[in-house]
Amino acid sequence: MQPFVKLTGLVAPVDRVNVDTDAIIPKQFLKRIERSGFGQFLFYEWRWDEKGNEIPEFSLNQQRYQGASVLISRANFGCGSSREHAPWAILDYGFRCVIAPSFADIFYNNCFKNGILPIKLSEEQVDDLFRRTEANEGYELTVDLENKTVTDKLGLSISFDLDEHRRQFLLQGLDDIGLTLKHEDAIAAYEAKRAAAGY
Amino acid sequence: MFEKIWNNHVIVAEEGKPSILYIDLHLVHEVTSPQAFEGLRLSGRKVRRPDLTFATMDHNVPTKDRFNIADPISKQQVDTLTKNALEFGVKLYDLNTIDQGVVHVMGPELGLTHPGKTIVCGDSHTSTHGAFGALAFGIGTSEVEHVLATQCLQQAKPKTMEVRFVGKRPAGITAKDLILGLIAKYGTDFATGYVVEYTGEAIRSLSMEERMTVCNMSIEAGARAGMIAPDETTFNYLRGREYAPQGAEFDRAVERWKALRTDEGAAFDKVVEFDVDTLVPQVTWGTSPGMGTDITGSVPVPERLPTENERKAAAAALEYMGLKPGTPMTEIPIDYVFIGSCTNGRIEDLRAAASVAKGYKVNPNVTAIVVPGSGRVKLQAEKEGLDKIFVEAGFEWRDAGCSMCLAMNPDVLQPGQRCASTSNRNFEGRQGRGGRTHLVSPEMAAAAAIAGKFVDVRHWEFKSEVTA
Ligand code: SF4
């Protein structure tokens, strides 16, 4: 997995609460058996109409947000299914960081497995980011995972909270299967104990 | 209860790190597993415990002419699972077996789901299995690979919440109404980060299948998992099932399972109460499972909602749903009815729907399909003659699968079509692009099919009883 240390990038807004995984990546695109290539389908039904024409009002279709790597959205982002295709699509599209007031559990967890940093900020802080993004074309944020800060060039500086283990995990781009397998002896002992107890 | 199961399964707990949790049962389906098996292959790893891993195919399966998967990408996904199961030695219930079905219907049916187990699946509705007093939750594909390789997961300990159902369930109110009502009241994220335990007389008196309906939708409240303490209902359901302990061993297991019950006065991080005495049948009006109301109510007026975000969300939802604020729920005409899914595709659900449908005809403006949750449910329904009742009434009787719950197979709504659905999600496009989903119970769905619009099933005139 690609580590996440520090990122400065263009911010794109998706101004909706409860953005669900069906919206992030509709099911007709879950049939692929690869991990890559999902970015073209991100927010598919918000980006393209039924005839395949671009919907110009949708933020990601606007010129000013092309090339964005930080996504800001509203509460309960990523609710719905466990599909890891959602973070795969977000990553493949070019986002490395998602900022929202809250995230659904499984989605939040899936982000870390893919080198995406989900940041929880307060409703007020997120509101402020929406306002700044709207007001300043080319608005960029710098996300620094070492120091757990989000800053912009206009003087904004916010620190955010993150579980220390998760932080290390992203900073180092660890392979967690490998980490678990280091405990092979403990796992085998547990299995032996259970087998001896008869279940 | 949660605490006990958690402690029984923690292998390694180090300060400041997630615990390593042992997994007793891993269920696998075709959509979220291909990349996990591929990961194993690339790293030269094996499936550690193929004997604890069970697979089926459900999401892509056509419910008509099931062996003929027309979509080549769907077919490839199904074939990939067959290939992977064979290569890695995982037991697969494929389309040729009677046990094939929606993964969360199949598992309990086979007796794979036991109290006290840790159960995972690359599917958010794994919460269904919590109905047995198991700790069951959905995981992403990376974690599927993790469990395949190690039979363990790294998990931070979640917080616990008691959801206490207060009062007695009124006649005509289903398990679906309990959970829809709860989510309509508290929203789709009130349980985020928590493992929920459902308690109260209204829960105790539910059948095993009804408990599964409640736990199934825990994820729609944001919960990591939903659980119900095991009791005689649970044990009676499990007795004699293929993968349940047999004979004297079963009795020993029951003793163990009884010890899982939540201790009197156990502390939860949070307690939520929900009154059921005055509950009425529920219907959703919007594009999130929390956007629901009473059948006696009406479509909300967005301007009257308390917060700016709610007003915006409701207005967007009503636009998508093609609904006018203030319309009584009973005046919303429908085009389609879907009865099925891991929420409401079990035999009791089909019995309930059949008893409403018996002696009636589906409204000519409505297409109605009944999709059993598994091959076994289908067989049982046919033994009881439910299929005939449905077909005579004008419902289509289909083969088992997820079907229009998420429409990855050919069962898809056309843009603008409005569906009364017994599934669990009414997200935009869930049942097909532009499709409009209203979540209801099987009884409400069957009644809507006949009336051509939503009706209050409490006043339904049953033509005759359908008995098991
Ligand atoms: S029936 Fe619906 S919710 Fe259940 S597993 Fe299938 S797609 Fe998911």
CSV table of C-alpha atoms in Angstrom, one decimal, chain B residues 168-384:
chain,number,residue,atom,x,y,z
B,168,LYS,CA,-45.9,-4.7,23.4
B,169,ARG,CA,-46.0,-5.1,19.6
B,170,PRO,CA,-49.5,-4.3,18.4
B,171,ALA,CA,-51.3,-6.7,16.1
B,172,GLY,CA,-50.5,-6.3,12.5
B,173,ILE,CA,-47.0,-4.8,13.2
B,174,THR,CA,-44.1,-6.7,11.7
B,175,ALA,CA,-40.4,-7.0,12.6
B,176,LYS,CA,-39.8,-4.8,9.6
B,177,ASP,CA,-41.9,-2.1,11.1
B,178,LEU,CA,-40.0,-2.3,14.3
B,179,ILE,CA,-36.6,-1.7,12.6
B,180,LEU,CA,-37.9,0.9,10.0
B,181,GLY,CA,-39.7,2.8,12.8
B,182,LEU,CA,-36.5,2.8,14.9
B,183,ILE,CA,-34.4,4.2,12.1
B,184,ALA,CA,-37.1,6.7,11.1
B,185,LYS,CA,-37.0,8.0,14.6
B,186,TYR,CA,-33.2,8.0,15.3
B,187,GLY,CA,-31.7,8.3,11.9
B,188,THR,CA,-29.2,6.3,9.8
B,189,ASP,CA,-26.1,7.0,11.8
B,190,PHE,CA,-27.2,7.0,15.5
B,191,ALA,CA,-25.4,3.7,16.0
B,192,THR,CA,-22.2,4.4,14.1
B,193,GLY,CA,-19.3,2.9,16.0
B,194,TYR,CA,-21.5,0.8,18.2
B,195,VAL,CA,-22.5,-2.8,18.5
B,196,VAL,CA,-26.2,-2.8,19.3
B,197,GLU,CA,-28.0,-5.2,21.5
B,198,TYR,CA,-31.8,-5.3,21.0
B,199,THR,CA,-33.7,-6.0,24.1
B,200,GLY,CA,-37.3,-5.9,25.5
B,201,GLU,CA,-40.4,-8.0,25.4
B,202,ALA,CA,-41.2,-7.0,21.8
B,203,ILE,CA,-37.8,-8.5,20.8
B,204,ARG,CA,-38.1,-11.6,23.0
B,205,SER,CA,-41.4,-12.5,21.4
B,206,LEU,CA,-40.1,-12.4,17.9
B,207,SER,CA,-39.5,-15.6,15.9
B,208,MET,CA,-36.0,-16.4,14.8
B,209,GLU,CA,-36.7,-15.2,11.3
B,210,GLU,CA,-38.2,-12.0,12.6
B,211,ARG,CA,-35.1,-11.4,14.7
B,212,MET,CA,-33.1,-11.7,11.6
B,213,THR,CA,-35.1,-9.0,9.9
B,214,VAL,CA,-34.4,-6.7,12.8
B,215,CYS,CA,-30.7,-7.4,13.0
B,216,ASN,CA,-30.3,-7.3,9.2
B,217,MET,CA,-31.0,-3.6,9.1
B,218,SER,CA,-28.7,-2.7,12.0
B,219,ILE,CA,-26.3,-1.4,9.4
B,220,GLU,CA,-28.9,1.0,8.2
B,221,ALA,CA,-28.6,2.6,11.6
B,222,GLY,CA,-24.9,2.7,11.1
B,223,ALA,CA,-24.2,0.0,13.7
B,224,ARG,CA,-21.1,-2.2,13.5
B,225,ALA,CA,-23.3,-5.2,14.4
B,226,GLY,CA,-26.7,-5.9,15.9
B,227,MET,CA,-27.4,-8.7,18.4
B,228,ILE,CA,-30.1,-10.5,20.2
B,229,ALA,CA,-29.4,-12.7,23.2
B,230,PRO,CA,-30.0,-16.4,22.4
B,231,ASP,CA,-32.9,-18.2,24.1
B,232,GLU,CA,-35.2,-21.2,23.5
B,233,THR,CA,-36.4,-19.6,20.2
B,234,THR,CA,-32.8,-19.6,19.0
B,235,PHE,CA,-32.0,-23.2,20.2
B,236,ASN,CA,-35.2,-24.6,18.7
B,237,TYR,CA,-34.4,-23.0,15.4
B,238,LEU,CA,-30.9,-24.5,15.3
B,239,ARG,CA,-31.7,-28.0,16.6
B,240,GLY,CA,-31.3,-30.6,13.8
B,241,ARG,CA,-29.8,-28.2,11.2
B,242,GLU,CA,-27.0,-29.6,9.1
B,243,TYR,CA,-24.1,-27.7,10.7
B,244,ALA,CA,-25.5,-27.4,14.2
B,245,PRO,CA,-24.0,-29.6,16.8
B,246,GLN,CA,-25.9,-33.0,17.0
B,247,GLY,CA,-27.2,-35.1,19.8
B,248,ALA,CA,-25.6,-34.7,23.2
B,249,GLU,CA,-23.2,-32.3,21.8
B,250,PHE,CA,-26.1,-30.0,21.0
B,251,ASP,CA,-27.2,-30.0,24.6
B,252,ARG,CA,-23.7,-29.1,25.8
B,253,ALA,CA,-23.6,-26.3,23.3
B,254,VAL,CA,-26.9,-25.0,24.6
B,255,GLU,CA,-25.5,-24.8,28.1
B,256,ARG,CA,-22.6,-22.8,26.7
B,257,TRP,CA,-24.9,-20.6,24.7
B,258,LYS,CA,-27.1,-19.9,27.6
B,259,ALA,CA,-24.1,-18.4,29.5
B,260,LEU,CA,-23.9,-15.7,26.8
B,261,ARG,CA,-27.0,-13.9,28.0
B,262,THR,CA,-26.4,-10.4,29.0
B,263,ASP,CA,-26.0,-10.1,32.7
B,264,GLU,CA,-28.7,-8.2,34.6
B,265,GLY,CA,-27.6,-4.6,34.9
B,266,ALA,CA,-24.7,-4.9,32.4
B,267,ALA,CA,-23.4,-1.5,31.4
B,268,PHE,CA,-23.8,-0.2,27.9
B,269,ASP,CA,-22.0,2.9,26.6
B,270,LYS,CA,-25.4,4.2,25.5
B,271,VAL,CA,-29.0,3.2,25.8
B,272,VAL,CA,-31.8,4.1,23.4
B,273,GLU,CA,-35.5,3.4,24.0
B,274,PHE,CA,-38.1,2.9,21.4
B,275,ASP,CA,-41.8,2.7,22.1
B,276,VAL,CA,-43.7,0.1,20.2
B,277,ASP,CA,-47.1,0.3,21.7
B,278,THR,CA,-48.3,2.9,19.2
B,279,LEU,CA,-46.3,1.8,16.2
B,280,VAL,CA,-48.1,1.6,12.9
B,281,PRO,CA,-47.0,0.0,9.6
B,282,GLN,CA,-44.0,1.9,8.1
B,283,VAL,CA,-43.2,3.2,4.6
B,284,THR,CA,-40.2,5.1,3.5
B,285,TRP,CA,-40.7,8.2,1.3
B,286,GLY,CA,-37.1,9.2,0.6
B,287,THR,CA,-33.7,8.0,-0.5
B,288,SER,CA,-32.3,7.0,2.9
B,289,PRO,CA,-33.8,4.3,5.1
B,290,GLY,CA,-34.3,6.9,7.8
B,291,MET,CA,-36.6,8.8,5.6
B,292,GLY,CA,-39.7,6.9,6.6
B,293,THR,CA,-43.1,7.5,8.2
B,294,ASP,CA,-46.3,5.9,9.2
B,295,ILE,CA,-48.7,4.5,6.6
B,296,THR,CA,-51.2,6.9,8.2
B,297,GLY,CA,-48.8,9.8,7.6
B,298,SER,CA,-47.9,11.8,4.6
B,299,VAL,CA,-44.8,12.9,2.6
B,300,PRO,CA,-43.0,15.6,4.7
B,301,VAL,CA,-42.8,19.2,3.8
B,302,PRO,CA,-39.1,20.0,3.6
B,303,GLU,CA,-39.4,23.6,4.7
B,304,ARG,CA,-40.8,22.4,8.0
B,305,LEU,CA,-37.8,20.3,8.9
B,306,PRO,CA,-35.6,21.5,11.7
B,307,THR,CA,-32.1,21.8,10.2
B,308,GLU,CA,-30.7,23.2,6.9
B,309,ASN,CA,-29.1,19.9,6.0
B,310,GLU,CA,-32.3,18.0,6.6
B,311,ARG,CA,-34.3,20.4,4.5
B,312,LYS,CA,-31.8,20.2,1.7
B,313,ALA,CA,-31.7,16.4,1.9
B,314,ALA,CA,-35.5,16.0,2.0
B,315,ALA,CA,-36.0,18.4,-0.9
B,316,ALA,CA,-33.4,16.5,-3.0
B,317,ALA,CA,-35.0,13.1,-2.0
B,318,LEU,CA,-38.5,14.3,-2.9
B,319,GLU,CA,-37.3,15.5,-6.3
B,320,TYR,CA,-35.7,12.2,-7.0
B,321,MET,CA,-38.7,10.3,-5.7
B,322,GLY,CA,-41.2,12.4,-7.7
B,323,LEU,CA,-43.3,13.1,-4.7
B,324,LYS,CA,-45.2,16.2,-3.7
B,325,PRO,CA,-44.9,17.4,-0.1
B,326,GLY,CA,-48.0,16.6,2.0
B,327,THR,CA,-49.2,13.7,-0.2
B,328,PRO,CA,-50.8,11.1,2.1
B,329,MET,CA,-48.8,7.8,1.9
B,330,THR,CA,-51.9,5.9,0.9
B,331,GLU,CA,-52.3,8.0,-2.2
B,332,ILE,CA,-48.9,7.0,-3.8
B,333,PRO,CA,-49.5,4.7,-6.7
B,334,ILE,CA,-46.8,2.1,-7.5
B,335,ASP,CA,-45.6,0.3,-10.6
B,336,TYR,CA,-43.6,-2.6,-9.1
B,337,VAL,CA,-43.4,-4.8,-6.1
B,338,PHE,CA,-40.4,-6.8,-5.0
B,339,ILE,CA,-40.8,-9.4,-2.2
B,340,GLY,CA,-37.5,-11.0,-1.3
B,341,SER,CA,-33.9,-10.2,0.0
B,342,CYS,CA,-32.0,-11.1,3.1
B,343,THR,CA,-34.3,-8.8,5.0
B,344,ASN,CA,-37.6,-10.4,4.0
B,345,GLY,CA,-37.0,-13.4,1.8
B,346,ARG,CA,-37.5,-16.2,4.3
B,347,ILE,CA,-40.4,-18.6,4.5
B,348,GLU,CA,-42.3,-16.7,7.2
B,349,ASP,CA,-42.1,-13.6,5.0
B,350,LEU,CA,-43.5,-15.5,2.0
B,351,ARG,CA,-46.3,-17.0,4.1
B,352,ALA,CA,-47.2,-13.5,5.4
B,353,ALA,CA,-47.3,-12.1,1.9
B,354,ALA,CA,-49.2,-15.0,0.5
B,355,SER,CA,-51.9,-14.7,3.2
B,356,VAL,CA,-52.5,-11.1,2.1
B,357,ALA,CA,-52.4,-12.0,-1.6
B,358,LYS,CA,-54.6,-15.1,-1.4
B,359,GLY,CA,-57.8,-14.7,-3.3
B,360,TYR,CA,-56.9,-11.4,-4.8
B,361,LYS,CA,-55.4,-10.2,-8.1
B,362,VAL,CA,-52.4,-8.0,-8.6
B,363,ASN,CA,-53.4,-4.6,-9.9
B,364,PRO,CA,-53.1,-4.4,-13.7
B,365,ASN,CA,-50.7,-1.5,-13.4
B,366,VAL,CA,-48.3,-3.4,-11.2
B,367,THR,CA,-45.5,-5.9,-11.9
B,368,ALA,CA,-44.9,-8.0,-8.8
B,369,ILE,CA,-42.2,-10.5,-8.3
B,370,VAL,CA,-41.5,-12.9,-5.4
B,371,VAL,CA,-37.9,-14.0,-5.0
B,372,PRO,CA,-37.3,-16.6,-2.3
B,373,GLY,CA,-34.1,-16.0,-0.3
B,374,SER,CA,-32.7,-19.5,-1.0
B,375,GLY,CA,-33.4,-22.7,-2.8
B,376,ARG,CA,-34.6,-24.2,0.4
B,377,VAL,CA,-37.1,-21.4,1.0
B,378,LYS,CA,-38.4,-21.9,-2.5
B,379,LEU,CA,-38.8,-25.6,-2.0
B,380,GLN,CA,-40.6,-25.2,1.3
B,381,ALA,CA,-42.9,-22.5,-0.2
B,382,GLU,CA,-43.8,-24.8,-3.0
B,383,LYS,CA,-44.5,-27.6,-0.6
B,384,GLU,CA,-46.9,-25.3,1.2
